[in-house]
Short mmCIF file of C-alpha atoms in Angstrom, two decimals:
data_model
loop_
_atom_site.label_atom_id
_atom_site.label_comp_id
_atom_site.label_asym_id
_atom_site.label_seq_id
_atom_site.Cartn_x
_atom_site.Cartn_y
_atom_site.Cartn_z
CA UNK U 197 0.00 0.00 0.00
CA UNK U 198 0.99 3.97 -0.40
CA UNK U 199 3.76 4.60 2.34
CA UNK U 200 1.26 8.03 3.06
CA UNK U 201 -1.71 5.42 3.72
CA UNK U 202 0.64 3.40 6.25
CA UNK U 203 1.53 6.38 7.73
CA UNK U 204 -2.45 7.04 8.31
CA UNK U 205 -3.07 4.45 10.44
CA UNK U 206 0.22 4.57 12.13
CA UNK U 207 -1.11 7.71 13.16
CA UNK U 208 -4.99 6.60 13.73
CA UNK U 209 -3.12 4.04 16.33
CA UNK U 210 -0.78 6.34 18.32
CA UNK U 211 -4.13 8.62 18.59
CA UNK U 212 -6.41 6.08 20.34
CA UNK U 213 -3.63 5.06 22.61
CA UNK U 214 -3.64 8.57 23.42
CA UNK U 215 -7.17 8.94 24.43
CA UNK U 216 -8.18 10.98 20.70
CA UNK U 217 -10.85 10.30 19.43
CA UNK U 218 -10.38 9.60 15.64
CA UNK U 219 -12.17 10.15 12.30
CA UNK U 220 -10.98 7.65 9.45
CA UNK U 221 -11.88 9.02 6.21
CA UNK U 222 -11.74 7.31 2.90
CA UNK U 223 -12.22 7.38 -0.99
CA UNK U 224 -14.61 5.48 -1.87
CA UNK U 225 -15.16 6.29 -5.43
CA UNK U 226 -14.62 8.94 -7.88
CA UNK U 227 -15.86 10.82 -11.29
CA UNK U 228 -14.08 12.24 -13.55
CA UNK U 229 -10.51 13.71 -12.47
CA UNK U 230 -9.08 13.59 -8.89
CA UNK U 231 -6.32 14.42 -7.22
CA UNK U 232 -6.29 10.78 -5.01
CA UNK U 233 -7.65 6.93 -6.10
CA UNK U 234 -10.32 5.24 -4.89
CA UNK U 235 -8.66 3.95 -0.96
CA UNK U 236 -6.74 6.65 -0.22
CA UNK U 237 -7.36 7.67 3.15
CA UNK U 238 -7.41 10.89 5.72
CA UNK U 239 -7.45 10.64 9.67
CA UNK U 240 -8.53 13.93 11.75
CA UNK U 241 -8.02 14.09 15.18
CA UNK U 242 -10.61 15.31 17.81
CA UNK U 243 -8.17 18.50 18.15
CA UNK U 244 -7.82 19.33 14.36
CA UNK U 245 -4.61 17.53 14.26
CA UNK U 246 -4.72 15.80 10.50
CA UNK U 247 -2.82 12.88 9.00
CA UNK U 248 -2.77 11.99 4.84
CA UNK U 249 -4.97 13.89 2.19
CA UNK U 250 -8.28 12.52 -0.03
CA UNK U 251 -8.04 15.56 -2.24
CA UNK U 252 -5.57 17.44 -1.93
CA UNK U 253 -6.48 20.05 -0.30
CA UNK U 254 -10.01 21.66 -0.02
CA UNK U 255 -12.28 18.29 0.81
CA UNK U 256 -9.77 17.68 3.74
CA UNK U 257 -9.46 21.58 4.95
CA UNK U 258 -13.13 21.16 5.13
CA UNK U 259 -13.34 17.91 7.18
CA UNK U 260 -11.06 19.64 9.29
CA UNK U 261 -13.20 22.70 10.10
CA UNK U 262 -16.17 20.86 10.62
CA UNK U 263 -14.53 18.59 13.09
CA UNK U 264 -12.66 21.76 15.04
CA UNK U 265 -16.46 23.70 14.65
CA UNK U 266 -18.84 20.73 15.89
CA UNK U 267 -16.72 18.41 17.36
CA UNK U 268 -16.52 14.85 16.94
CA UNK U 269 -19.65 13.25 18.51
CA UNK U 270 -20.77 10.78 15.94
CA UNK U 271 -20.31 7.49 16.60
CA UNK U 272 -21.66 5.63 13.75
CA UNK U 273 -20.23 5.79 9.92
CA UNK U 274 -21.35 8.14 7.46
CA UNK U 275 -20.69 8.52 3.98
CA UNK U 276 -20.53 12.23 1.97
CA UNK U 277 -20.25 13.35 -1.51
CA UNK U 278 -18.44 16.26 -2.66
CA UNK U 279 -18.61 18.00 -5.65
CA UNK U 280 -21.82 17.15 -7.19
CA UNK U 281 -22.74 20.75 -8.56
CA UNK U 282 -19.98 22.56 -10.78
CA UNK U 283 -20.20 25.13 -8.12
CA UNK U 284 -18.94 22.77 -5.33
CA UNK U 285 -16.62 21.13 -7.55
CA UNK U 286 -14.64 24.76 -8.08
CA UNK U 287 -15.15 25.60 -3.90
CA UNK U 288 -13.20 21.77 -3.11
CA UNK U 289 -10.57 22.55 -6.15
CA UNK U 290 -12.13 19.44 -7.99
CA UNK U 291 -10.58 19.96 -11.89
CA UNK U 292 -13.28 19.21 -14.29
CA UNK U 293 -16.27 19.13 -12.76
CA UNK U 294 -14.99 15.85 -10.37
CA UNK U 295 -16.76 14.26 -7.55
CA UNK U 296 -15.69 12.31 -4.84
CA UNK U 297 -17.63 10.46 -1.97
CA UNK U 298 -15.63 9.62 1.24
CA UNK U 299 -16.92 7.03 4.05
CA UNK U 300 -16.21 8.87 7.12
CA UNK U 301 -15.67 6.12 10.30
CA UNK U 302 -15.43 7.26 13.59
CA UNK U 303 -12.14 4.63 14.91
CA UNK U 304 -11.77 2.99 18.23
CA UNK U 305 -9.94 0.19 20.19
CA UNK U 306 -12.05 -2.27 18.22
CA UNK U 307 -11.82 -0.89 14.83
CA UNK U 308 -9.21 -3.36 14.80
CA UNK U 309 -6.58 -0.79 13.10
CA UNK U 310 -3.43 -2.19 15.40
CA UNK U 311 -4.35 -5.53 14.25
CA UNK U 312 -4.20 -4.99 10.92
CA UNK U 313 -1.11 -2.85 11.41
CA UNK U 314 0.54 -5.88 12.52
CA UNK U 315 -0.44 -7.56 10.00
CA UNK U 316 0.87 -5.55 7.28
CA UNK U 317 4.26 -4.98 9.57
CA UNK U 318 4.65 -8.61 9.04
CA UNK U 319 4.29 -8.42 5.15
CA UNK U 320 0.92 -9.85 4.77
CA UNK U 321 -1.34 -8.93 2.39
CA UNK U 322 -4.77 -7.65 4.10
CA UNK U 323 -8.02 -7.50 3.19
CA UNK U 324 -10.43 -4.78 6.35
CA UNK U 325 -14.50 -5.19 5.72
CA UNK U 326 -16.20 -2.21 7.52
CA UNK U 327 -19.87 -2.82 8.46
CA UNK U 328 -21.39 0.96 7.84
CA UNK U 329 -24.35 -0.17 10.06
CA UNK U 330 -22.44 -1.38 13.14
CA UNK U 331 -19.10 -0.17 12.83
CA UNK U 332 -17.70 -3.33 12.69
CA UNK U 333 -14.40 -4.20 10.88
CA UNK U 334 -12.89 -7.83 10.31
CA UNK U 335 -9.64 -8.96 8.94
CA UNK U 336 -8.94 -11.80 6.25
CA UNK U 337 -5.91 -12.57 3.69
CA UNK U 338 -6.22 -11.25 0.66
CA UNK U 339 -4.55 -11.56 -2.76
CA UNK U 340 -2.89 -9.35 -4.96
CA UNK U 341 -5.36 -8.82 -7.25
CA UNK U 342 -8.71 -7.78 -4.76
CA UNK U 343 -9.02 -3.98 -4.41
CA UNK U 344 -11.58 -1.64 -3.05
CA UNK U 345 -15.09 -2.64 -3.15
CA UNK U 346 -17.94 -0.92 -1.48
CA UNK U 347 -21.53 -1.35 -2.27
CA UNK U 348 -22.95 1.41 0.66
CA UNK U 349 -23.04 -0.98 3.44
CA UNK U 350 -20.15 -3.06 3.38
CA UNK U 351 -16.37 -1.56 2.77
CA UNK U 352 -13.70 -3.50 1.79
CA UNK U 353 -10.18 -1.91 1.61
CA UNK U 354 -7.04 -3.76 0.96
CA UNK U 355 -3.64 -3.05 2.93
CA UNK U 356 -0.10 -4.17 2.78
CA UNK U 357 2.89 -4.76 0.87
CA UNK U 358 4.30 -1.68 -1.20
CA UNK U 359 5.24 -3.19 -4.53
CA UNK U 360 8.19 -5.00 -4.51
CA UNK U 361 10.97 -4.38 -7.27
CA UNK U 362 14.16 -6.73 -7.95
CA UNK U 363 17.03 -5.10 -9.31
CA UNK U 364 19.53 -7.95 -11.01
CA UNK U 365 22.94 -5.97 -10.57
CA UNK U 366 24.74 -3.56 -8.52
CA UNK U 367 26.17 -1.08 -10.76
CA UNK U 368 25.72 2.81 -11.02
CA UNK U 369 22.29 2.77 -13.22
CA UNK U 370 21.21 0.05 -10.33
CA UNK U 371 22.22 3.30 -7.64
CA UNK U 372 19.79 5.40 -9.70
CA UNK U 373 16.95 3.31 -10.29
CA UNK U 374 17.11 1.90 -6.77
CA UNK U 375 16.65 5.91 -5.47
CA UNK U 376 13.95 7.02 -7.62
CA UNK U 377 12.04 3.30 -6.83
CA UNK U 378 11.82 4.34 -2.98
CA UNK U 379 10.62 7.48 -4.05
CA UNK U 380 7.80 5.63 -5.99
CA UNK U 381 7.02 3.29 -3.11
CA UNK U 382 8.69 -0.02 -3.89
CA UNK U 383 10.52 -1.99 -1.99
CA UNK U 384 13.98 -2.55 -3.43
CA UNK U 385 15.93 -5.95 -3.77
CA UNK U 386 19.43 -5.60 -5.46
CA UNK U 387 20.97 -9.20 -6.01
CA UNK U 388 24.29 -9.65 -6.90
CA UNK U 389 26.85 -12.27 -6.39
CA UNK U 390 29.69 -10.34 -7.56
CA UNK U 391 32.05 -8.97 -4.65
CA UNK U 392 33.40 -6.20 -7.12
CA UNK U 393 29.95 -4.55 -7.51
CA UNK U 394 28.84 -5.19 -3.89
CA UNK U 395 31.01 -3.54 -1.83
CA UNK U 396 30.72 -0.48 -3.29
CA UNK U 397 26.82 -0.47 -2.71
CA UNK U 398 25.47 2.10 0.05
CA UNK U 399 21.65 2.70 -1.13
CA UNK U 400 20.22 3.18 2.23
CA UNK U 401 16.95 1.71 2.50
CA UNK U 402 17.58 -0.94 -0.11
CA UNK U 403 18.02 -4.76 0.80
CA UNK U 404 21.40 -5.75 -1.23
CA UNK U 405 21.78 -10.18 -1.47
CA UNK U 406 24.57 -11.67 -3.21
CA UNK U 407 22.59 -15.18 -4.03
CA UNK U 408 22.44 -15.84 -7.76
CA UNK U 409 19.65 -14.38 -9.24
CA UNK U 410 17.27 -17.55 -9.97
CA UNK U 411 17.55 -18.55 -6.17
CA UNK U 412 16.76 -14.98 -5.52
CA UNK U 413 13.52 -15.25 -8.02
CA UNK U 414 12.45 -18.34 -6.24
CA UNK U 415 12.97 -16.81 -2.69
CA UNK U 416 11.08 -13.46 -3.00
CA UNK U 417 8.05 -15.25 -4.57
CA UNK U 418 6.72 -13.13 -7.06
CA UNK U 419 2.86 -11.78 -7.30
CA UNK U 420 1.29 -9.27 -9.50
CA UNK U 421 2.95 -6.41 -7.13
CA UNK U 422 6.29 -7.12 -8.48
CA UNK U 423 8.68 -6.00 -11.47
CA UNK U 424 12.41 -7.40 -11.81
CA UNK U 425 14.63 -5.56 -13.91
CA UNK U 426 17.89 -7.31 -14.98
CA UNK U 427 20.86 -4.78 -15.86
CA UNK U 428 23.89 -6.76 -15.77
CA UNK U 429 24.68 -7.08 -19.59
CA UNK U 430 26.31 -10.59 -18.24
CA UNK U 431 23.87 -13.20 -19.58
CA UNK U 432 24.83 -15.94 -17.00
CA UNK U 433 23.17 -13.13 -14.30
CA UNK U 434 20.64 -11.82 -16.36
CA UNK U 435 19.16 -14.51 -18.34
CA UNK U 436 18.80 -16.88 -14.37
CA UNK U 437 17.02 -14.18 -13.31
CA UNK U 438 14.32 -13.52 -16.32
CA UNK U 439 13.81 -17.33 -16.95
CA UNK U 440 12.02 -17.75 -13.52
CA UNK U 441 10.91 -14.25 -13.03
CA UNK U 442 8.84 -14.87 -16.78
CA UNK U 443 7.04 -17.73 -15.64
CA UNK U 444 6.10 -15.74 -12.24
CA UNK U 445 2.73 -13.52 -11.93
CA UNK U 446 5.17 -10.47 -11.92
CA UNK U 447 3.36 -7.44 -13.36
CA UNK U 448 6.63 -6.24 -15.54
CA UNK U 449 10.32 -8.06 -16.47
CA UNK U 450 12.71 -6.13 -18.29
CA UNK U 451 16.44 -6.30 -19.49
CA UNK U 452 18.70 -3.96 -20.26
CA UNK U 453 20.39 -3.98 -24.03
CA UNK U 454 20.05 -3.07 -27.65
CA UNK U 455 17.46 -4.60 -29.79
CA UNK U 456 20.26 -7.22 -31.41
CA UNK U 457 21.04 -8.22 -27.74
CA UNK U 458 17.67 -8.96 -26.40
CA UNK U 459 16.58 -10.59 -30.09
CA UNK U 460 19.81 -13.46 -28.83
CA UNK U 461 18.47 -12.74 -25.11
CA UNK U 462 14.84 -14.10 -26.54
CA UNK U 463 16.57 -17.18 -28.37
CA UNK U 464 18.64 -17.77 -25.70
CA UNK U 465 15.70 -18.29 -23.26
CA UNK U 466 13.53 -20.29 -25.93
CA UNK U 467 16.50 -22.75 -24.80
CA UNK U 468 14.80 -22.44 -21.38
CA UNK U 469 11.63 -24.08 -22.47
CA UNK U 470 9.68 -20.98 -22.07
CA UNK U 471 7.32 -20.39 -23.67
CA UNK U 472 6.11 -17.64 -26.44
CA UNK U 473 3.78 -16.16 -24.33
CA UNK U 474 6.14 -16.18 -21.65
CA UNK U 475 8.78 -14.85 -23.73
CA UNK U 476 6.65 -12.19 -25.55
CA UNK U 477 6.15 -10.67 -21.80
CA UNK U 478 9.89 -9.39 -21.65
CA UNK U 479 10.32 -5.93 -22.00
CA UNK U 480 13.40 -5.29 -23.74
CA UNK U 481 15.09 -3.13 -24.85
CA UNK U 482 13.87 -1.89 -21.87
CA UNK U 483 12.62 1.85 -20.50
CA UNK U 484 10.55 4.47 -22.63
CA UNK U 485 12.49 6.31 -25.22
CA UNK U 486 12.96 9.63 -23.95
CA UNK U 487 16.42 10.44 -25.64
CA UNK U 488 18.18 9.62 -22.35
CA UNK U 489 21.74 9.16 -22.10
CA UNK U 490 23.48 9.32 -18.45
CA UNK U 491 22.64 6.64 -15.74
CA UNK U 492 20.36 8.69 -13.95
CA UNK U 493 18.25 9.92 -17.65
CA UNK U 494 18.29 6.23 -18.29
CA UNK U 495 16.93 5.42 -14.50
CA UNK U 496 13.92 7.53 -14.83
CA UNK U 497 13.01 5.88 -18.71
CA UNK U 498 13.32 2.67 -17.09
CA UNK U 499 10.83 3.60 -14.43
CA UNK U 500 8.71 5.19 -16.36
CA UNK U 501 7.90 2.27 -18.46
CA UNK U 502 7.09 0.57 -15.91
CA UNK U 503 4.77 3.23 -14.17
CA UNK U 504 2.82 2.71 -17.17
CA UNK U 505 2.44 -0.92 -17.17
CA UNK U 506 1.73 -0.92 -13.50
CA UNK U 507 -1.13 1.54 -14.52
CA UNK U 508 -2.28 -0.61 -17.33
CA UNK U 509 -0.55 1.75 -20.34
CA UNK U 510 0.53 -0.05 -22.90
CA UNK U 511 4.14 1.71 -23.30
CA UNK U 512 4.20 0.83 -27.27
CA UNK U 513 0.77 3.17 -27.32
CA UNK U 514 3.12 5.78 -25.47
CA UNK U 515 6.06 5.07 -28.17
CA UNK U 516 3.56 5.49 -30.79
CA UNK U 517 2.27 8.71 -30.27
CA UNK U 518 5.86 10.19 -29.42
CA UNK U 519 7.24 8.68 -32.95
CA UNK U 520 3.83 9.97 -34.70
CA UNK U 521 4.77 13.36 -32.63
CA UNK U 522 8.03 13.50 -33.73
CA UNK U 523 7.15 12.87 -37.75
CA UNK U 524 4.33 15.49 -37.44
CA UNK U 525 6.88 18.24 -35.76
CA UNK U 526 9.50 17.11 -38.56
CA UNK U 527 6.89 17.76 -41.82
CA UNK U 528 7.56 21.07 -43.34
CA UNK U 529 4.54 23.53 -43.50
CA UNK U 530 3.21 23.54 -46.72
CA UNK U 531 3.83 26.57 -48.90
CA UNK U 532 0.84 27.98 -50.32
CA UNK U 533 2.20 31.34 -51.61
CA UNK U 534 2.22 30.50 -55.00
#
């Protein structure tokens, strides 16, 4: 989940062990544009006090207000709609005439929000249904794929892991990408067997293994929260690591290389017994083309390619439009003094 959602009911929890009462807002659905996806989440103390946003700004500045101004005496679950008018839209800085409807849930020692914090502490996916009527909120496993559902009486919201990322390789690109992936949320695996590379590493926050890369495949268990990216150029590093991390649920696998290297890459791993589909699901030459050329350019096209694919973009439909682009910027203007 969003390391600003974790940090919600971090918060929620050190409140009720303080003696706060707590409100527990969260996005339920949305039209049109929005600042935050369905699931984000904003707690308000019974002070003012605020952790996390729904909006960005206006819905929660008036959440707040109407907490400091009435106080926080409700004790069953509501739920609110913003932005239904154009008029209200412009007051809660909705862009294009959005709407948003929250479920607001009034939190405490049974709401069950330590509970699940232990849960997702100890790296288990987590599935919270919130009885509206009673207030009520139960725990269960969930999978990878579940997300929010709420059909006004029953809300399910799904909490735990950040996506996971494996890095094969720990060179300078490997520095960059590993960086900008924290800033994005994942959690980072760098595997590399090779002293020379290793003991150079000092990403803070990043968990560095020197197994070879197909144990490391096998270990982390792959789901649909995951993307490995193999930048070693050394095909007895790279190749281990795509032939398992292929036939894994993994939402993206890339390689570094030129087009000739990942065509042999691709024949090379036919001799792998994988198959076409599985093959046709490598990215490579990996990263969107964005003209970059220094480790930390070529960092940011890596991870933007997979941004997409993790938002269900297909990056060729991005390549596309920047070639088409490109030729249209290119075409002379016609003359038509003549």
């Amino acid at each position: 989940m969003d390391s600003v959602d974790l940090d919600v009911l971090k918060r929620c929890d050190e409140w009720l062990d303080a003696g706060h009462r707590v409100l527990l807002v969260t996005v339920v659905k949305t039209w049109g544009s929005s600042p935050r996806p369905d699931g984000a989440m904003l707690a308000v103390r019974d002070d003012g006090l605020a952790a996390g946003s729904v909006s960005g700004g206006c819905i929660e500045d008036d959440i707040i207000e109407r907490v400091r101004r009435e106080g926080m005496h409700e004790t069953r679950c509501d739920v609110v709609t913003y932005g239904v008018s154009a008029d209200e839209a412009r007051r809660f800085g909705l862009p294009c005439g959005g709407t948003i409807r929250l479920v607001l849930e009034p939190l405490t020692h049974e709401s069950g929000v330590r509970a699940l914090l232990r849960e997702i502490e100890a790296g288990r996916l987590t599935a919270r249904r919130l009885d509206l009527a009673s207030g009520r909120a139960t725990l269960r496993p969930a999978n990878a794929t579940e997300g929010l559902t709420f059909d006004g009486s029953l809300l399910a919201t799904i909490h735990g892991p950040r996506y996971r990322m494996l890095v094969i390789g720990a060179s300078q690109l490997s520095k960059y990408l590993a960086q900008i992936a924290i800033g994005l949320d994942y959690q980072v695996t760098i595997c590399d067997p090779r002293e020379e590379y290793t003991e150079t590493w000092d990403v803070p926050g990043v968990a560095l293994v020197r197994t070879m890369p197909d144990d490391t495949v096998q270990a982390m268990r792959l789901d649909e929260r995951c993307a490995v990216v193999a930048l070693t150029h050394d095909p007895k590093l790279d190749d281990l690591a795509l032939m398992e991390a292929l036939k894994s649920p993994a939402f993206y696998v890339g390689a570094l290389g030129s087009r000739a290297n990942n065509a042999k890459r691709r024949e090379r791993l036919r001799e792998f017994d994988l198959s076409d589909d599985e093959i046709a699901r490598l990215h490579g030459p990996i990263g969107l083309y964005i003209g970059s050329r220094t480790p930390p350019e070529i960092a940011v096209s890596i991870l933007a390619e997979i941004t997409a694919v993790k938002n269900g973009v297909d990056p060729r439909r991005i390549a596309s439009v920047a070639v088409a682009k490109a030729a249209i910027e290119q075409t002379p203007a016609c003359d038509v003094s003549g």
